[in-house]
Short mmCIF file of C-alpha atoms in Angstrom, two decimals:
data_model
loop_
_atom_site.label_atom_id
_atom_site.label_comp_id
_atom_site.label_asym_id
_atom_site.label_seq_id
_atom_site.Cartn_x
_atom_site.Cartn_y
_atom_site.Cartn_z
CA UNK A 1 -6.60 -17.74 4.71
CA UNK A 2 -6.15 -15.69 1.54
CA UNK A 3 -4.53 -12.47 1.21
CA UNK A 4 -6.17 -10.57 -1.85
CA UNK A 5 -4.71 -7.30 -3.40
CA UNK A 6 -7.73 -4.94 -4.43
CA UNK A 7 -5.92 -2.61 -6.53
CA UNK A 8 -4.64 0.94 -5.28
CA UNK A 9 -8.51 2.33 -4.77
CA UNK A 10 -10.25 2.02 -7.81
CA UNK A 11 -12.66 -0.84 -7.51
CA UNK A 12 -12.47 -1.38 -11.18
CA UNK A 13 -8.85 -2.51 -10.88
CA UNK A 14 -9.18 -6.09 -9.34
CA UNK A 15 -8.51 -9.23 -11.45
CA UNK A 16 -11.26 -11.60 -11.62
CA UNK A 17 -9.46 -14.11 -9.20
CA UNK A 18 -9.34 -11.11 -6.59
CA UNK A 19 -13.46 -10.58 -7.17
CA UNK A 20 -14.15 -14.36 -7.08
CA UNK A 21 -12.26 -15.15 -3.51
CA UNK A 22 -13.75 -12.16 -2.19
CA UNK A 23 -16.89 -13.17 -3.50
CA UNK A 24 -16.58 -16.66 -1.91
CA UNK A 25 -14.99 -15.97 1.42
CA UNK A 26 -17.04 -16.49 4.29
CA UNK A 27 -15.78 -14.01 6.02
CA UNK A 28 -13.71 -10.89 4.65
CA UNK A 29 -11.09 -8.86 7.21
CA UNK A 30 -10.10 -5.53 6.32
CA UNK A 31 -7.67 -3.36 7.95
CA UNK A 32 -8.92 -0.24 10.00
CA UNK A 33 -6.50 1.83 12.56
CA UNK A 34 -6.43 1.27 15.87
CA UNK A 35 -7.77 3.75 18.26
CA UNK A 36 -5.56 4.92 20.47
CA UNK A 37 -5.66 4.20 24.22
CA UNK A 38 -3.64 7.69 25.60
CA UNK A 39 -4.99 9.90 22.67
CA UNK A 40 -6.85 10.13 19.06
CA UNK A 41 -4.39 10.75 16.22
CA UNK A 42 -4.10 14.42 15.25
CA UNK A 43 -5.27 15.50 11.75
CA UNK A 44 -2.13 15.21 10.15
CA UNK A 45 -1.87 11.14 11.35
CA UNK A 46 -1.04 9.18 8.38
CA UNK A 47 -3.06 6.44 6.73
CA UNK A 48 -1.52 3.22 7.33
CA UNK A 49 0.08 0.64 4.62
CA UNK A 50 -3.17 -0.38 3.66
CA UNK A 51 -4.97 2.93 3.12
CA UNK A 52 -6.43 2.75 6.97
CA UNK A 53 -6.62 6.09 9.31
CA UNK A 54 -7.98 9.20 10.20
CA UNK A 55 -5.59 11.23 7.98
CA UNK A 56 -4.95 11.38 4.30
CA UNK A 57 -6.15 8.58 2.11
CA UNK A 58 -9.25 7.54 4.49
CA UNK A 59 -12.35 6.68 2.85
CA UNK A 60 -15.35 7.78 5.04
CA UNK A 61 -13.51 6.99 8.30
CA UNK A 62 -12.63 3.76 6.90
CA UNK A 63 -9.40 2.44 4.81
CA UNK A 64 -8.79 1.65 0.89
CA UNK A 65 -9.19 -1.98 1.50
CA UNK A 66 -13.04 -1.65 2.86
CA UNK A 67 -14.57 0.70 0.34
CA UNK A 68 -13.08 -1.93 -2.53
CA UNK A 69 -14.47 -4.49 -1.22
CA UNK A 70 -17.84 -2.99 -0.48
CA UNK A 71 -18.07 -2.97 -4.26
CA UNK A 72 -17.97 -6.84 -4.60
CA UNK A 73 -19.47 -8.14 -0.75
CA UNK A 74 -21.89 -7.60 1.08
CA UNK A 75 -21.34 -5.56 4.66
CA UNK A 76 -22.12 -8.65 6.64
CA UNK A 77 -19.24 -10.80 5.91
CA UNK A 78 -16.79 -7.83 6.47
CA UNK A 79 -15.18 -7.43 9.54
CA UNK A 80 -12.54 -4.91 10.31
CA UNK A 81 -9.52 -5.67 11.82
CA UNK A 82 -7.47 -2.73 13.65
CA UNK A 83 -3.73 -2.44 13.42
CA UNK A 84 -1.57 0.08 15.00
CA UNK A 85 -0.75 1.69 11.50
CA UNK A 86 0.52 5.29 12.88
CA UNK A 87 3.04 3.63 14.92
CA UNK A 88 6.40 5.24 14.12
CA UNK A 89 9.24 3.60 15.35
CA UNK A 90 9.57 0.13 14.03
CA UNK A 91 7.26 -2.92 16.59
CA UNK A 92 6.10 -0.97 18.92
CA UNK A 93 4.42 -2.39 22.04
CA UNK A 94 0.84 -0.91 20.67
CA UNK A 95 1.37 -2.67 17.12
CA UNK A 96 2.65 -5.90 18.39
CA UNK A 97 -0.46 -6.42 20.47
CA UNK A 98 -2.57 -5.28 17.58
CA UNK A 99 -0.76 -7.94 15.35
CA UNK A 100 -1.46 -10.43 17.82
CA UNK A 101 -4.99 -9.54 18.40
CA UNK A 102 -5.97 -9.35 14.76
CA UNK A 103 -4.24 -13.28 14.19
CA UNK A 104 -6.59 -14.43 17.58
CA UNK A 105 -9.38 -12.58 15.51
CA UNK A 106 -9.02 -14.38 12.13
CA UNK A 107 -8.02 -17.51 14.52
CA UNK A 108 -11.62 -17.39 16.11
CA UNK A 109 -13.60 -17.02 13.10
CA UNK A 110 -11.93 -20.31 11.37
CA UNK A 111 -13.14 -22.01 15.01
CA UNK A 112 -16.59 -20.26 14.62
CA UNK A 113 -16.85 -22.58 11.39
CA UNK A 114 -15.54 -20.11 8.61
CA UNK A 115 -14.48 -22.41 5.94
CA UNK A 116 -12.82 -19.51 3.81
CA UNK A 117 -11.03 -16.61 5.23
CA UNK A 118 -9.75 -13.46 2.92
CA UNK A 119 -8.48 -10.70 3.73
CA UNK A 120 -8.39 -7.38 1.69
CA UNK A 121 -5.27 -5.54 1.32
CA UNK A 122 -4.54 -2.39 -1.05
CA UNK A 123 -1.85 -3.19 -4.04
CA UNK A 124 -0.42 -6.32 -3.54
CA UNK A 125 -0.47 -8.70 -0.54
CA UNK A 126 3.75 -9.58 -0.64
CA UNK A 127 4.59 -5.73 -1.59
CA UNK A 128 4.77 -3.49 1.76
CA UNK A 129 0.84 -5.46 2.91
CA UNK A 130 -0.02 -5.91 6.88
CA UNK A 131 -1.04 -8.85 5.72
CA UNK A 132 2.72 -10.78 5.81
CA UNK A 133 2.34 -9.91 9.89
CA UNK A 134 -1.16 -11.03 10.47
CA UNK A 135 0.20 -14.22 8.48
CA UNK A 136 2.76 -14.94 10.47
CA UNK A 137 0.38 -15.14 13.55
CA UNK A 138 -2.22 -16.75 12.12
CA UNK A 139 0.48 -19.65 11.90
CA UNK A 140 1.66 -19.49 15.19
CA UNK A 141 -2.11 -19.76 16.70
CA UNK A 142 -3.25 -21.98 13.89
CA UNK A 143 -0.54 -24.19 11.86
CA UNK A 144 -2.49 -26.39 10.22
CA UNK A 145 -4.38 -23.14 8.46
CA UNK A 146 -3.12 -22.79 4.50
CA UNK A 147 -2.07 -19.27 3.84
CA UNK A 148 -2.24 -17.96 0.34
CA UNK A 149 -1.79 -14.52 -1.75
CA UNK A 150 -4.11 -13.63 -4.63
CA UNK A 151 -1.50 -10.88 -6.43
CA UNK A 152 -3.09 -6.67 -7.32
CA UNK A 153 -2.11 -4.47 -9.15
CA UNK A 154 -0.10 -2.16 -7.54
CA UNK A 155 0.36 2.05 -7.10
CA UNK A 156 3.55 1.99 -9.69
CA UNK A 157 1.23 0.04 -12.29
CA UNK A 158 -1.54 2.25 -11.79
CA UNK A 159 0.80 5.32 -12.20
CA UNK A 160 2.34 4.29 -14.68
CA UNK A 161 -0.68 3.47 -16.61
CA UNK A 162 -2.29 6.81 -15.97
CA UNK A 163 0.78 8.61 -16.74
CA UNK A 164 1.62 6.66 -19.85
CA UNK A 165 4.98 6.26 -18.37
CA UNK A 166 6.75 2.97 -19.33
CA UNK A 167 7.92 1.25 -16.34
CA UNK A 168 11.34 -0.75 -17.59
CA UNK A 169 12.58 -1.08 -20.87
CA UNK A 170 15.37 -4.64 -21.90
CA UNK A 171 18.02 -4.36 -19.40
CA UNK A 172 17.05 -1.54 -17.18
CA UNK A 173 16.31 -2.74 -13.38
CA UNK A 174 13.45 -1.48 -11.78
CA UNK A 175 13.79 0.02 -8.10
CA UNK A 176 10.57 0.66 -5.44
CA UNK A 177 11.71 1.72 -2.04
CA UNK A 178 9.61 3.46 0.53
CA UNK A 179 10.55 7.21 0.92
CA UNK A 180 10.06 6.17 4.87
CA UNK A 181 13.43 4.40 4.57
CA UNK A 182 15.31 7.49 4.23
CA UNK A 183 16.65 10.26 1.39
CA UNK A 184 20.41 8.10 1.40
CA UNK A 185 18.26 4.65 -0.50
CA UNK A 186 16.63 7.55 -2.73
CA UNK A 187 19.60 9.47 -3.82
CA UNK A 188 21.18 5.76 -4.43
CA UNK A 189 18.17 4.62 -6.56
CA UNK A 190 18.34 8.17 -8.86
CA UNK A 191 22.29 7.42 -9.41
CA UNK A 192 21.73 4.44 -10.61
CA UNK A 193 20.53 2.97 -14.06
CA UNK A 194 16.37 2.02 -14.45
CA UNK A 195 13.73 3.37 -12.75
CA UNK A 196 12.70 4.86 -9.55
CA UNK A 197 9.67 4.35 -7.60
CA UNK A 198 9.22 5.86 -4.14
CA UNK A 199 6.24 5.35 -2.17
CA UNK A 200 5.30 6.77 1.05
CA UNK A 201 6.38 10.40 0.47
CA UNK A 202 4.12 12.33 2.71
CA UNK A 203 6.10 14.17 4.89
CA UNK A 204 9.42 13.03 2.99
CA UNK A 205 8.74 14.59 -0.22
CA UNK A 206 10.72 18.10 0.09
CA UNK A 207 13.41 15.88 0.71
CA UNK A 208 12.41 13.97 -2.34
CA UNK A 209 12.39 16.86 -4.63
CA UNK A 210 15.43 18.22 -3.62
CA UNK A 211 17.50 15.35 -4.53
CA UNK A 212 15.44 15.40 -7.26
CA UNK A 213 16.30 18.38 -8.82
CA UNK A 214 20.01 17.93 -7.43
CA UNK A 215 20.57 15.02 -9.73
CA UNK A 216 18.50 16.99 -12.50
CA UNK A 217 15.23 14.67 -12.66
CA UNK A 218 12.78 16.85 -11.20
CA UNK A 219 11.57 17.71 -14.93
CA UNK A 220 11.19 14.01 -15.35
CA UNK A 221 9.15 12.70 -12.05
CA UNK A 222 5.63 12.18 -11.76
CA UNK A 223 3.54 12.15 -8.85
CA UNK A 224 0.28 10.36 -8.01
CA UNK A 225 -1.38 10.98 -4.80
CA UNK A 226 -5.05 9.25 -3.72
CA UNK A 227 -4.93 7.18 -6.60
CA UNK A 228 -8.63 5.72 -7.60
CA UNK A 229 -9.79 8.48 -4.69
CA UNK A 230 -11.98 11.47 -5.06
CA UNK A 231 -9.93 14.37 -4.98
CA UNK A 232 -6.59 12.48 -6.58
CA UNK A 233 -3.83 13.92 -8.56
CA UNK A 234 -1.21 12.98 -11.71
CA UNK A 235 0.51 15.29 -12.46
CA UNK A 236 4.47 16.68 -11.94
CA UNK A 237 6.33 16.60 -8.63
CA UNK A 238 5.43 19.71 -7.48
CA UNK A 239 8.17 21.11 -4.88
CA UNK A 240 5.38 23.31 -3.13
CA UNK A 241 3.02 20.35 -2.73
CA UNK A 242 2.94 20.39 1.25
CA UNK A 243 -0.53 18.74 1.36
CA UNK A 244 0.63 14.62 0.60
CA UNK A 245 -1.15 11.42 1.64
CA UNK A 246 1.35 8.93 3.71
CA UNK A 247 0.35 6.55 0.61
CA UNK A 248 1.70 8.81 -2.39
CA UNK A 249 3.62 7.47 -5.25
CA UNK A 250 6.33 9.14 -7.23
CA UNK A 251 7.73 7.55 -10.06
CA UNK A 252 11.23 9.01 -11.84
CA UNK A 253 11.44 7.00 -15.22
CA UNK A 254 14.66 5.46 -16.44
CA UNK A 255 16.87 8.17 -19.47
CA UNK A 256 16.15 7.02 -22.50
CA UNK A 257 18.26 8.35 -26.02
CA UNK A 258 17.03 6.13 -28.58
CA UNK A 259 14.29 3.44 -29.03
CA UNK A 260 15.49 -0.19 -27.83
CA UNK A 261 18.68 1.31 -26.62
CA UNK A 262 18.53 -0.54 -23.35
CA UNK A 263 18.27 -3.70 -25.25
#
């Protein structure tokens, strides 16, 4: 079983390994959210880690992942997996059985007679992916299955790119935390040296901006939200902006005086 980051949502943005496993799977899982048993998520539910929901950042009822790979496969070797991606509140009950029930899935198509297994997550497979859980139980139903990770290119690198903001510079450290972590790992990040990458602002980001312009780097930030989606935005932090996808990206560059001065 592969794990393949397609890119933040343009289809463009896949390496040619990503394209070619894809290509070759027999079968390709993509993550979807979960219905929910007691009620439907409201409109302001967020998309999952993965670009799944019903709320910001869903492609046609359907997550980042799937309308990627649509570009590259064919409908009939795609098979959705759901995961209980508006959760809050660390394993719930719900997403543990979803976990579990997405490994049996991927479990029953190797028995089936599915030689090659991939499954497509947004950005990178080992940075904040679903796909490190449904590992894990893929290997507890089926240890003798070889689990691998084809690497994407990420929100930050597609920011940054768009932005023509440079990332890290000789010494400087580079720091990505999810905004869902809390402002405290923010406002620690922005005191430091390097850069500053928050993802998952949504509902976090007037906290964001406040420490933001606090610490006097409000000037400097820049925001992307549905990146490679209709509709997205590059552009300044705006402290008004009320109306944030769960899977936003703000990126507050490193100070720099002179050229090479980090060196």
């Amino acid at each position: 079983m592969t794990g393949v980051g397609v890119g933040p949502g343009d289809p463009e943005l896949l390496t040619v390994k990503a394209v070619r496993m894809l290509r070759e799977a027999d079968v390709v899982f993509v993550p979807v959210m979960a219905e929910r048993s007691d009620d439907a998520p409201g409109p302001d539910a967020p998309a999952g880690p993965d670009g799944t929901g019903t709320g910001p950042g869903t492609v046609d009822g359907g997550g980042r992942a799937e309308a990627t790979v649509q570009s590259y496969v064919d409908d009939g070797r795609v098979r959705r997996l759901p995961f209980a991606l508006d959760d809050r509140g660390g394993v719930t009950a719900r997403r543990r059985a979803a976990w579990d029930a997405a490994a049996r899935a991927v479990a029953d198509a190797f028995d089936a007679g599915a030689g090659r297994v991939a499954f497509a997550t947004i950005g990178d497979p080992n940075v904040y992916s679903t796909f490190g859980y449904l590992a894990q139980g893929v290997r507890a139903l089926r240890p003798a299955v070889r689990v691998a990770t084809v690497p994407g290119i990420t929100a930050m690198q597609d920011l940054a790119a768009r932005s023509g903001t440079v990332l890290c510079e000789g010494r400087e450290p580079l720091t990505l935390l999810p905004a869902t972590a809390g402002p405290e790992l923010f406002a620690a990040a922005l005191a430091g040296p390097g850069t500053v990458v928050a993802y998952k602002g949504w509902r976090r980001h007037p906290e964001l901006v406040a420490e933001l312009r606090r610490q006097g780097r409000l000037g400097e930030a820049v925001l992307g939200r549905g990146l490679g989606l209709p509709g997205e935005r590059i552009g300044p932090a705006d402290p008004d902006d009320g109306d944030l996808p769960y899977l936003s990206t703000l990126l507050v560059p490193a100070r720099r005086d002179t050229r090479g001065g980090k060196l």
